[in-house]
Coordinates of C-alpha atoms in Angstrom, one line a residue:
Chain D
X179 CA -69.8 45.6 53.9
X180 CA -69.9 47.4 50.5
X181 CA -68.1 45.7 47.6
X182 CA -64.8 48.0 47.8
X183 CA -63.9 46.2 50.9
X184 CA -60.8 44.6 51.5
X185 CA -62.6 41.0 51.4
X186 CA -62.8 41.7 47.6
X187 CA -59.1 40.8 47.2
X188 CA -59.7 37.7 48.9
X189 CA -62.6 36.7 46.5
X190 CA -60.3 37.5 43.3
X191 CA -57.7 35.1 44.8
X192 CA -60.5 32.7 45.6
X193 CA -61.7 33.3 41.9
X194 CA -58.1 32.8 40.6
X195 CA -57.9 29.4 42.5
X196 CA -61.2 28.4 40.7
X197 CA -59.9 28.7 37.7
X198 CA -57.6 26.8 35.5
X199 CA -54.1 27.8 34.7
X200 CA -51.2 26.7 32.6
X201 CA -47.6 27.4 32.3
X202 CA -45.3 26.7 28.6
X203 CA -42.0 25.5 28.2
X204 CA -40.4 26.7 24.5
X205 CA -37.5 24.5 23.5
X206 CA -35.2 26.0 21.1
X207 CA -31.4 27.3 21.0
X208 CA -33.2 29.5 18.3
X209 CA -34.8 31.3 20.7
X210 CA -32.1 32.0 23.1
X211 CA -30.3 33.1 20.3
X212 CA -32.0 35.7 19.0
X213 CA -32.1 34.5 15.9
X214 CA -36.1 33.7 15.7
X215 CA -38.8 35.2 17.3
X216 CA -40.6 33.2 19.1
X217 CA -44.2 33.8 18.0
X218 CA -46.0 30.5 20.0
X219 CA -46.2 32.1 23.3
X220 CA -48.3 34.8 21.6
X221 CA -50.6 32.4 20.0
X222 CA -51.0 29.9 23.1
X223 CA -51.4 32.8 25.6
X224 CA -54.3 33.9 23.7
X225 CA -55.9 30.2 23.1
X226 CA -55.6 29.4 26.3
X227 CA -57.1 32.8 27.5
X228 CA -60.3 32.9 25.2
X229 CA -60.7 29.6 27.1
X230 CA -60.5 31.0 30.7
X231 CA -57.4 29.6 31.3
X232 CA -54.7 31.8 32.5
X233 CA -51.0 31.5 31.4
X234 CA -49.0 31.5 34.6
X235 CA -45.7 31.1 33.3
X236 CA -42.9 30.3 30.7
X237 CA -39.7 29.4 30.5
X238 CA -37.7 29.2 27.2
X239 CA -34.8 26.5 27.6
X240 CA -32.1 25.1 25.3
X241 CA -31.9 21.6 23.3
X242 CA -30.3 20.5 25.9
X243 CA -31.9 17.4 28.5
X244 CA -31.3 18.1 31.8
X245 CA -32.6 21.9 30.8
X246 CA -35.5 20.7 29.6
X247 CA -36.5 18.2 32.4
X248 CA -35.8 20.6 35.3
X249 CA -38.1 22.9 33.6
X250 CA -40.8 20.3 32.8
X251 CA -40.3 18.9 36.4
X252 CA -41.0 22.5 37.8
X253 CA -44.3 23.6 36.2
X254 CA -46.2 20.0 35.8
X255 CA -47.7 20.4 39.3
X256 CA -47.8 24.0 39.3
X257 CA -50.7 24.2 36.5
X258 CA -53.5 22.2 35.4
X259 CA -52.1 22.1 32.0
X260 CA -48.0 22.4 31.1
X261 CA -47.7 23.1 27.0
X262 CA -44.5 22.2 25.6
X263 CA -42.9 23.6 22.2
X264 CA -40.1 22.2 19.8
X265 CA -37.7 19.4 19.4
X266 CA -40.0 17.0 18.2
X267 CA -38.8 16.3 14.8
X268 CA -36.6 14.1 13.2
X269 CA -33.1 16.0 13.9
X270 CA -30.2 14.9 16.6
X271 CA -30.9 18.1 18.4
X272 CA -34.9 17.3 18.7
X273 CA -35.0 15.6 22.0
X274 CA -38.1 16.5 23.8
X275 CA -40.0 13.2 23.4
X276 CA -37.0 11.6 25.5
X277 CA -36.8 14.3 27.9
X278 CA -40.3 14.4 28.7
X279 CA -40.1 10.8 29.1
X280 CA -37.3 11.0 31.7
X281 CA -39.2 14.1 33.4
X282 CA -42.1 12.0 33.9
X283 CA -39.9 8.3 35.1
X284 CA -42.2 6.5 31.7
X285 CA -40.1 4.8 29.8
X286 CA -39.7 6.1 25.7
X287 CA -41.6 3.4 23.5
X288 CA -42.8 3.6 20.0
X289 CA -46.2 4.9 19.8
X290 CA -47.7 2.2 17.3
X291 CA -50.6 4.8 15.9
X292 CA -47.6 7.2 15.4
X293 CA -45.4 4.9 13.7
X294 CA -48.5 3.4 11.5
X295 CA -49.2 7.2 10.5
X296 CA -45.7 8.0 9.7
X297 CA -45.1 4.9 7.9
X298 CA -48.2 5.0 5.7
X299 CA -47.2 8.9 4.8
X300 CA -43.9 8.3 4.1
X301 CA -43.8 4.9 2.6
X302 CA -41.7 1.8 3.5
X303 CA -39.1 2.3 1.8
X304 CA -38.5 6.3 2.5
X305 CA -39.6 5.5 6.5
X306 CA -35.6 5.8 7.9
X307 CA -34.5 6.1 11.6
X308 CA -34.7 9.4 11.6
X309 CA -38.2 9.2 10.6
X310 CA -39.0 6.8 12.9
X311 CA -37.6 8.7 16.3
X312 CA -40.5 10.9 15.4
X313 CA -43.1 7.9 16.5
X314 CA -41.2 7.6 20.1
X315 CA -43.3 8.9 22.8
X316 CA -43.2 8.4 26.8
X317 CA -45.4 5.0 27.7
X318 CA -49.3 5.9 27.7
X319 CA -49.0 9.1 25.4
X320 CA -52.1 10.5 23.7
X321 CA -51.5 11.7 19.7
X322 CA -52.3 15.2 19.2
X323 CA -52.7 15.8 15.2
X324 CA -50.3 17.2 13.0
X325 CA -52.5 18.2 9.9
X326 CA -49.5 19.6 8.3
X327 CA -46.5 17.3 8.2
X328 CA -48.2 14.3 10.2
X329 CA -45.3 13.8 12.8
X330 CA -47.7 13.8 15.9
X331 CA -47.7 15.9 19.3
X332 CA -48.9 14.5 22.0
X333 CA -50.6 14.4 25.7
X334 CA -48.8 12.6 28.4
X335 CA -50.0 13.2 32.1
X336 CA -50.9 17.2 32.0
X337 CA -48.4 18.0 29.7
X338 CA -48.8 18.6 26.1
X339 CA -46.2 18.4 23.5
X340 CA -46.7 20.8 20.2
X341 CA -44.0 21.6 17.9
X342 CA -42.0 24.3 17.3
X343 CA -43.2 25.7 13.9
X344 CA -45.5 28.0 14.1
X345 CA -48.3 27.1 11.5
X346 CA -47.6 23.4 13.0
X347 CA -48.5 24.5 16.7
X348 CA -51.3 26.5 15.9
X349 CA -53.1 23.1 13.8
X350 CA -52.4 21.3 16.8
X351 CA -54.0 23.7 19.1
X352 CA -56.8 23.7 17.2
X353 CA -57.3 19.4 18.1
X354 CA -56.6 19.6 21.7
X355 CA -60.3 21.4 22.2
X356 CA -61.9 18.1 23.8
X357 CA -58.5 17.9 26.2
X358 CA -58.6 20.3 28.0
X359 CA -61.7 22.1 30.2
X360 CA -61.6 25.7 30.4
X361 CA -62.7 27.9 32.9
X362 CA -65.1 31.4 33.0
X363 CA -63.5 33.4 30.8
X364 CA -61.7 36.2 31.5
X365 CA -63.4 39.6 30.1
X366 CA -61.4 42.5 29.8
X367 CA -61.6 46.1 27.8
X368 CA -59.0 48.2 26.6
X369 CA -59.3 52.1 27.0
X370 CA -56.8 54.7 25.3
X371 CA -55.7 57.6 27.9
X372 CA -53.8 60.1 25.6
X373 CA -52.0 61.4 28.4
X374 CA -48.6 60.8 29.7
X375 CA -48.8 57.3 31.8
X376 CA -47.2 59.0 34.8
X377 CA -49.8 61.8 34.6
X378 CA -52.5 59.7 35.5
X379 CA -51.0 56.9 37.4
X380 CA -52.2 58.3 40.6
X381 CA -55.6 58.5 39.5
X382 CA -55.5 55.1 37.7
X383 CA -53.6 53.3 42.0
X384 CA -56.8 54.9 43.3
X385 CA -58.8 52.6 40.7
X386 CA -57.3 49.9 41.6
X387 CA -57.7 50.0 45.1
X388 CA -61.7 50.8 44.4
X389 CA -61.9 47.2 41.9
X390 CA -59.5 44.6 43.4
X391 CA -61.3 42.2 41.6
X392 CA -60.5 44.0 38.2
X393 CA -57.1 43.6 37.3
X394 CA -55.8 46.8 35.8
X395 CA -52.5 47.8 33.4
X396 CA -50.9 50.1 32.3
X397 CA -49.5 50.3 28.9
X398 CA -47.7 53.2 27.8
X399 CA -46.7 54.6 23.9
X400 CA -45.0 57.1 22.0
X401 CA -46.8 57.8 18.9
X402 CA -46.2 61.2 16.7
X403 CA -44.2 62.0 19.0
X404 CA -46.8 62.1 22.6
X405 CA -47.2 60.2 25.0
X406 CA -50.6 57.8 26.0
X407 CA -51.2 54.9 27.6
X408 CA -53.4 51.9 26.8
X409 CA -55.3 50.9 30.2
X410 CA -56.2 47.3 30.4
X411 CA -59.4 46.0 32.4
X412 CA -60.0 42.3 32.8
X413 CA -62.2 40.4 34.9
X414 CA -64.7 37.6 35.1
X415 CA -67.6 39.8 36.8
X416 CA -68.8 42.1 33.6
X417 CA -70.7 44.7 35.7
X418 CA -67.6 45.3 37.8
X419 CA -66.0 45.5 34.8
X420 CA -68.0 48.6 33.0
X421 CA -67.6 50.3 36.8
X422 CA -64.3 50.0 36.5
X423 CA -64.6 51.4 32.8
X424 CA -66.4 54.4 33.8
X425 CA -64.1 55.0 36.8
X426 CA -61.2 55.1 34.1
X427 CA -63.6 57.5 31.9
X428 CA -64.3 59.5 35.2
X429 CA -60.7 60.0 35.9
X430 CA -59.6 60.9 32.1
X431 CA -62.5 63.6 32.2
X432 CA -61.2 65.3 35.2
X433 CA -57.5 65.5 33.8
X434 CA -58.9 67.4 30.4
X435 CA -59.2 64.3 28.0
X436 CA -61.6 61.4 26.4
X437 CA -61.0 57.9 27.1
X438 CA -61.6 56.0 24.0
X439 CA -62.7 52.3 24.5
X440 CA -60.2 50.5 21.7
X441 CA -60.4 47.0 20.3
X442 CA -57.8 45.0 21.7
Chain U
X32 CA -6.0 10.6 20.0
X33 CA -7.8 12.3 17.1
X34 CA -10.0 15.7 17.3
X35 CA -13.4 13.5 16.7
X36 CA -12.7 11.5 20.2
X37 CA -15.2 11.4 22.6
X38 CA -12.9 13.7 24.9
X39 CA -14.5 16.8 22.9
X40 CA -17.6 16.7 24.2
X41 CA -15.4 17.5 27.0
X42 CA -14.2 20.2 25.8
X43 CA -16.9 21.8 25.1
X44 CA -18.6 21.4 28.4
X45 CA -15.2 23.2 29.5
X46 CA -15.4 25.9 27.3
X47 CA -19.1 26.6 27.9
X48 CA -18.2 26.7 31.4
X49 CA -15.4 29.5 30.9
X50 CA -18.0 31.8 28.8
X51 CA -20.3 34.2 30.9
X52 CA -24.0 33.4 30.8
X53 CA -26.9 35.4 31.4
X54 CA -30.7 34.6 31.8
X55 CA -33.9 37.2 31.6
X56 CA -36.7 37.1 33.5
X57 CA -39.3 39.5 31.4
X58 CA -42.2 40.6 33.8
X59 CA -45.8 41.5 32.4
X60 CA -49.2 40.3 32.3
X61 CA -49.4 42.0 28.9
X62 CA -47.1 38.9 27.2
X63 CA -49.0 36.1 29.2
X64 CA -52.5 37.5 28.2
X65 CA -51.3 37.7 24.6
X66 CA -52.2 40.7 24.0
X67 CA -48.5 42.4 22.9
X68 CA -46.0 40.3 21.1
X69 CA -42.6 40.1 23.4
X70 CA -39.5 41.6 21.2
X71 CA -36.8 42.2 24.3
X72 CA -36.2 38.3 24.3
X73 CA -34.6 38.4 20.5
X74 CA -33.2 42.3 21.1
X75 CA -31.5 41.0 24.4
X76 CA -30.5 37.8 23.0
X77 CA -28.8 39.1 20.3
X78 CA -27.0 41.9 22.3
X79 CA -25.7 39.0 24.7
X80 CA -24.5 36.8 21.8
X81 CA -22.7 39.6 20.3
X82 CA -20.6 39.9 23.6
X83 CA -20.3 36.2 23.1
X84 CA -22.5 35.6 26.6
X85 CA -25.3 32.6 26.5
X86 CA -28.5 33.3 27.1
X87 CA -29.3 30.2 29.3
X88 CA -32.6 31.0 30.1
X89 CA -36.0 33.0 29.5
X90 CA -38.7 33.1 32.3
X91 CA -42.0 35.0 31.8
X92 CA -43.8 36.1 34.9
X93 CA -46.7 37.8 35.9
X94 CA -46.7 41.7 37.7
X95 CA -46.7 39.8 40.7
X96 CA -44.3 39.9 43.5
X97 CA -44.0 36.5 44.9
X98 CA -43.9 35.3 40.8
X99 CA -41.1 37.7 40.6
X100 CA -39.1 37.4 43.2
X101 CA -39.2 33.3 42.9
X102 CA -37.6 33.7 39.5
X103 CA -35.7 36.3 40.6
X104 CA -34.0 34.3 43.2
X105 CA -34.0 30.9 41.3
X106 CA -31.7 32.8 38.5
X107 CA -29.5 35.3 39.8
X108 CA -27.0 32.6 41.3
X109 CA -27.3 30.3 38.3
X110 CA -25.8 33.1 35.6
X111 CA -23.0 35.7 35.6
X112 CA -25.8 38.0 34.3
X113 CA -29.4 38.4 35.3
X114 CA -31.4 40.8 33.0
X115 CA -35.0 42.0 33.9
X116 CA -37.7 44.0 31.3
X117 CA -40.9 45.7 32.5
X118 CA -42.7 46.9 35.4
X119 CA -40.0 49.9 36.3
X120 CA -42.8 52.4 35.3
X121 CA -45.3 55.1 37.1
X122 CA -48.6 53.0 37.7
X123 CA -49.8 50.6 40.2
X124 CA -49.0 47.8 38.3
X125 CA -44.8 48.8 38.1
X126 CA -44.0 46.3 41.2
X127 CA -40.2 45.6 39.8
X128 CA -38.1 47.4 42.4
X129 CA -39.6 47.1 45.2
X130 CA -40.1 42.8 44.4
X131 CA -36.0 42.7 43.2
X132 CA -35.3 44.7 46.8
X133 CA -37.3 42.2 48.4
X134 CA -35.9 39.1 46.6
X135 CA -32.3 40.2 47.7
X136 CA -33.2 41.3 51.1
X137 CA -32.3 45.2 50.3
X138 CA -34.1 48.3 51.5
X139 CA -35.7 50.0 48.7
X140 CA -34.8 53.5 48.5
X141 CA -35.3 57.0 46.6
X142 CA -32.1 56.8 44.6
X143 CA -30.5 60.7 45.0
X144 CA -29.6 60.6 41.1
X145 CA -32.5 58.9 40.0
X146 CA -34.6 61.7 42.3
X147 CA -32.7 64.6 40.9
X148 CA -33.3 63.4 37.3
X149 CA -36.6 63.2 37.4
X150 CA -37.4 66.2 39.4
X151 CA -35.3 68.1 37.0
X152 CA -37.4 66.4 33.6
X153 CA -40.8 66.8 35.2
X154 CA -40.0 70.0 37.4
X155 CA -41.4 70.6 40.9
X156 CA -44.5 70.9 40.2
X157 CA -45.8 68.2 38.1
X158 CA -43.0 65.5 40.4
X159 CA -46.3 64.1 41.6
X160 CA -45.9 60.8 44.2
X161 CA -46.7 58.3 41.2
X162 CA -43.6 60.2 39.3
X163 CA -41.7 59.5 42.3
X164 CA -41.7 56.3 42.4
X165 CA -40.2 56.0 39.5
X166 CA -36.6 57.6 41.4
X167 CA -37.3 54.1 44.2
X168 CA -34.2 51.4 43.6
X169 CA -32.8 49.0 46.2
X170 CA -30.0 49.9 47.8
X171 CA -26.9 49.8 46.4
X172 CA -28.4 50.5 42.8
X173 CA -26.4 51.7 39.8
X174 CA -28.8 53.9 37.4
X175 CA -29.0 52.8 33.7
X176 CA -29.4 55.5 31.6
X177 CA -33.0 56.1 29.6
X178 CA -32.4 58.6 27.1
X179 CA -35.7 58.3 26.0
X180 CA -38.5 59.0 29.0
X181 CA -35.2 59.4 31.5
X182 CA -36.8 57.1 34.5
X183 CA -34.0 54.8 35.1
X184 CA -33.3 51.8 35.4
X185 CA -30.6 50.4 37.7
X186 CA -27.7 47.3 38.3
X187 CA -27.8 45.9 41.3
X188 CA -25.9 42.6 42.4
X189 CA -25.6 40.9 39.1
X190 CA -29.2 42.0 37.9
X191 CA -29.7 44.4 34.9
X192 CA -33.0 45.9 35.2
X193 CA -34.3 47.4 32.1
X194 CA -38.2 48.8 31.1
X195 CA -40.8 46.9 29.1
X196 CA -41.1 49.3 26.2
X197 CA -38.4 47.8 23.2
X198 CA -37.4 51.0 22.3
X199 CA -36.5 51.9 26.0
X200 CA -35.1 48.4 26.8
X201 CA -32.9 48.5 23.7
X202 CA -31.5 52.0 24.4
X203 CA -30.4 51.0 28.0
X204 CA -28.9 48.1 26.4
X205 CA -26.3 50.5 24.6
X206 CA -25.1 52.2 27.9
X207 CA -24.2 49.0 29.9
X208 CA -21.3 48.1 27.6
X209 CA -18.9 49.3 30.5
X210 CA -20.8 47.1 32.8
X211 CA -20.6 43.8 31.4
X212 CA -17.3 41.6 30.4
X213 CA -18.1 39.4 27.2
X214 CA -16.5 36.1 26.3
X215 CA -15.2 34.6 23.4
X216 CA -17.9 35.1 20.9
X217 CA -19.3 32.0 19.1
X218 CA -19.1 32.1 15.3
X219 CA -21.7 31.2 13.2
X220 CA -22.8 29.5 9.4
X221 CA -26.0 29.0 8.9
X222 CA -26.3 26.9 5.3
X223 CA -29.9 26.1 3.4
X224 CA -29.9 22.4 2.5
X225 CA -32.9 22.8 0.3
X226 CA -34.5 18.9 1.8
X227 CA -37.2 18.3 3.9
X228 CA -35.6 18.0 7.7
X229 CA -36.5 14.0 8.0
X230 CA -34.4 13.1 4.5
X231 CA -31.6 14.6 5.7
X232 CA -31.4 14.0 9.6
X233 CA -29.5 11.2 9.6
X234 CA -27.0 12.4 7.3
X235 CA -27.0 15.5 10.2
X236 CA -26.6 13.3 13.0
X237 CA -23.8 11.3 11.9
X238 CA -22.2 15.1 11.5
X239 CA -23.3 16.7 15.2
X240 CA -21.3 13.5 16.5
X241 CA -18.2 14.1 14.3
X242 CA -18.5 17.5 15.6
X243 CA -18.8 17.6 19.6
X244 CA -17.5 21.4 19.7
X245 CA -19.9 22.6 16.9
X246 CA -23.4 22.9 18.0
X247 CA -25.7 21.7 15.6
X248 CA -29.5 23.0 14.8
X249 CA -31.7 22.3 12.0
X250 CA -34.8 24.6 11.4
X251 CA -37.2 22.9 9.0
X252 CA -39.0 25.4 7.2
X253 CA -41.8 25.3 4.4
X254 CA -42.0 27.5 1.2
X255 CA -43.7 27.7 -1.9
X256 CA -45.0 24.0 -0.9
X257 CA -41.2 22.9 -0.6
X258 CA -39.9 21.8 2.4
X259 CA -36.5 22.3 3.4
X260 CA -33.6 23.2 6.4
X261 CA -31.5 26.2 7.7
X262 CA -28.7 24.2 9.1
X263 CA -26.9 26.3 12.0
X264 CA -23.6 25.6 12.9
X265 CA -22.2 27.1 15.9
X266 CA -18.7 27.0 17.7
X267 CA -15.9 29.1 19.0
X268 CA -13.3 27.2 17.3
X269 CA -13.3 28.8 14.0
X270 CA -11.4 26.2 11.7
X271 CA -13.4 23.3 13.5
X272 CA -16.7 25.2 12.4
X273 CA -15.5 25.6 8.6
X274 CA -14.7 21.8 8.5
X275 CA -18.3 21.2 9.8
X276 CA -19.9 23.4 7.3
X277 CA -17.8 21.7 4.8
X278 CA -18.9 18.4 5.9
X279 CA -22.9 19.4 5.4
X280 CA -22.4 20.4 2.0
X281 CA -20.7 16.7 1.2
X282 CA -23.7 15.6 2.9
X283 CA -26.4 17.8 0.7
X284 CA -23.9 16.6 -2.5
X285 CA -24.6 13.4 -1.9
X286 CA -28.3 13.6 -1.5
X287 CA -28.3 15.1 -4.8
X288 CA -29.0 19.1 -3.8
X289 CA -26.8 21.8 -3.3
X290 CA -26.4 23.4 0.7
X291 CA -26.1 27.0 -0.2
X292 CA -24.4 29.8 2.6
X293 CA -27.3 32.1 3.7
X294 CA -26.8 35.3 6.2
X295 CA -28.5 34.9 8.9

């Protein structure tokens, strides 16, 4: 049995399995209006990825409870890890702490650390309601750091709670390291086909079926006015990898043109 | 019985429930990797809340069929309108059709049109199989127009698929006007109270609940070291949405700073 055969597919699935995964819920009207664009996904995807840890799904949902819980309810025992953006701040329409909390059956209690932080950054006299919802967590919550504006995120079964701004998410990212256990990472390389992407798809299916334990995509551009495609390899076995590489090459040779390896 | 009674929240539930809604299921490894930055969500989102429909919902799914088909399924009987991006291209990895066909128990077919309009771009000779794939729909399809690389995409049911690449998605956006009925569009203010969020929440609160029929969002933002708030103000019931504005900048008067009317 060579190492083209059809038990290959099996091993990546058995290699998937291995691994951990994760799925995100973004919480934000803002969103689902079209009036910001979301750029957490983008950042998570990729932190969770140099970590071997594969982004299953997301779902972006409204500031609205029931929304928020179904979608929380969903994903927690789908993944190892669910991630959570927005609503935790000190606005009426920031309800994830509660939601959550509901989600998981935990009752919402103040989170003493959370409220001792926020207190002492804020001062006695300027720590109002609104400032305080922002200690509430579900019962038996773990802080995650807010470097920036101190109102904490925070762990609570396999779900972790981040915030919604941007530069605020990606701080607390970076203190959720010892949290979480990654997996073997995922390698991948990224080669440029300057050739229409329907020119060479039949070559590129024939690929595919030779490295099922590569996964391969497909990309296409317009740029100057042609067409090219980026091809994306990514796996966890390197030397399957680079045959899959020069495969890709191999093909682009025989249609007339170089396929350049490209930084991602 | 005054317009602040509790009966508006109500009312708004009811006029939610008269508007059309729509969710989006975008399918690519290529977002979930983090390697390319989604921009259909905010394109399609914005094109929906100009026809004053909701976007209810965003799922991101892998090029996977049973991934797609779950989602698929799990939306299409919650909204009036189920939209779709990616995956309708040449390669291997362009699984849409066929996994929609499946999810709704159709046949997939070579669309005639879709056949012919390829055949006729490509011509006969270079229609290779991978091409011709492209021209597959389930049955019953509607084409969708692609003025730019003319592989279509198609309506079927209530689901709008539409391809991955922005500029492609956002140009079959334009020819589905005729498709689609819109709803009473919600208006919007968006004011900048120029306070960080937590100083001014309560003031906020005590305004969303004078307010059932205006949805209220606060987007805390920092600048120049200075934190402060867009406050967005949303509702279909134009005069009820001026008072509300009105009411924030009382608010922001009163706490000393001026809330000043930004375009969004």
């Amino acid at each position: 049995m060579d190492s083209h055969s059809p038990g290959d597919h099996a091993a990546r699935e058995r290699e998937d399995e291995a691994a951990p995964c994760a799925a995100l819920v973004v919480i934000g009207d803002e969103i689902l209006s079209g009036r910001t664009q979301d750029r957490n996904i983008a950042t998570i995807a990729r932190w969770l990825g140099a970590r071997g840890i594969a982004l299953k799904e997301v779902r972006i949902v409204p500031d609205e409870e029931e929304a928020i819980i179904t979608a929380v309810r969903a994903l927690k025992d789908m993944v190892d890890y669910l991630f959570t953006t927005g609503g935790i701040g000190p606005t009426h329409d920031d309800i994830t702490a509660e939601s959550i909390a509901k989600a998981l059956d935990r009752p919402l209690v103040v989170h003493e650390e959370a409220y001792r932080r926020l207190c002492a950054y804020y001062g006695i006299e300027r720590f109002t309601p609104a400032r305080q919802r922002m200690a509430r967590t579900p019962e038996g919550a773990v802080l995650i750091d807010n470097p920036i504006s101190i109102a904490p995120g925070f762990r609570v079964e396999n779900i972790f709670v981040l915030a919604g701004v941007p530069e605020i998410a990606a701080a607390m990212l970076d203190s959720l390291e010892s949290m979480i256990t990654g997996g073997p990472p995922l390698k991948s390389r990224v080669l440029d086909v300057p050739l229409p992407e329907s020119a060479f798809a039949d070559a590129l299916t024939a690929i595919a079926g030779r490295f099922p334990t590569v996964r391969i995509g497909s990309y296409p551009y317009y740029r100057d006015g042609r067409a090219g495609a980026q091809i994306v390899l990514r796996g966890r076995d390197e030397s399957r990898l680079e045959e899959a590489v020069a495969a890709v090459r191999e093909a682009a040779g025989r249609a007339g043109v170089t396929a350049r390896l490209v930084r991602e």
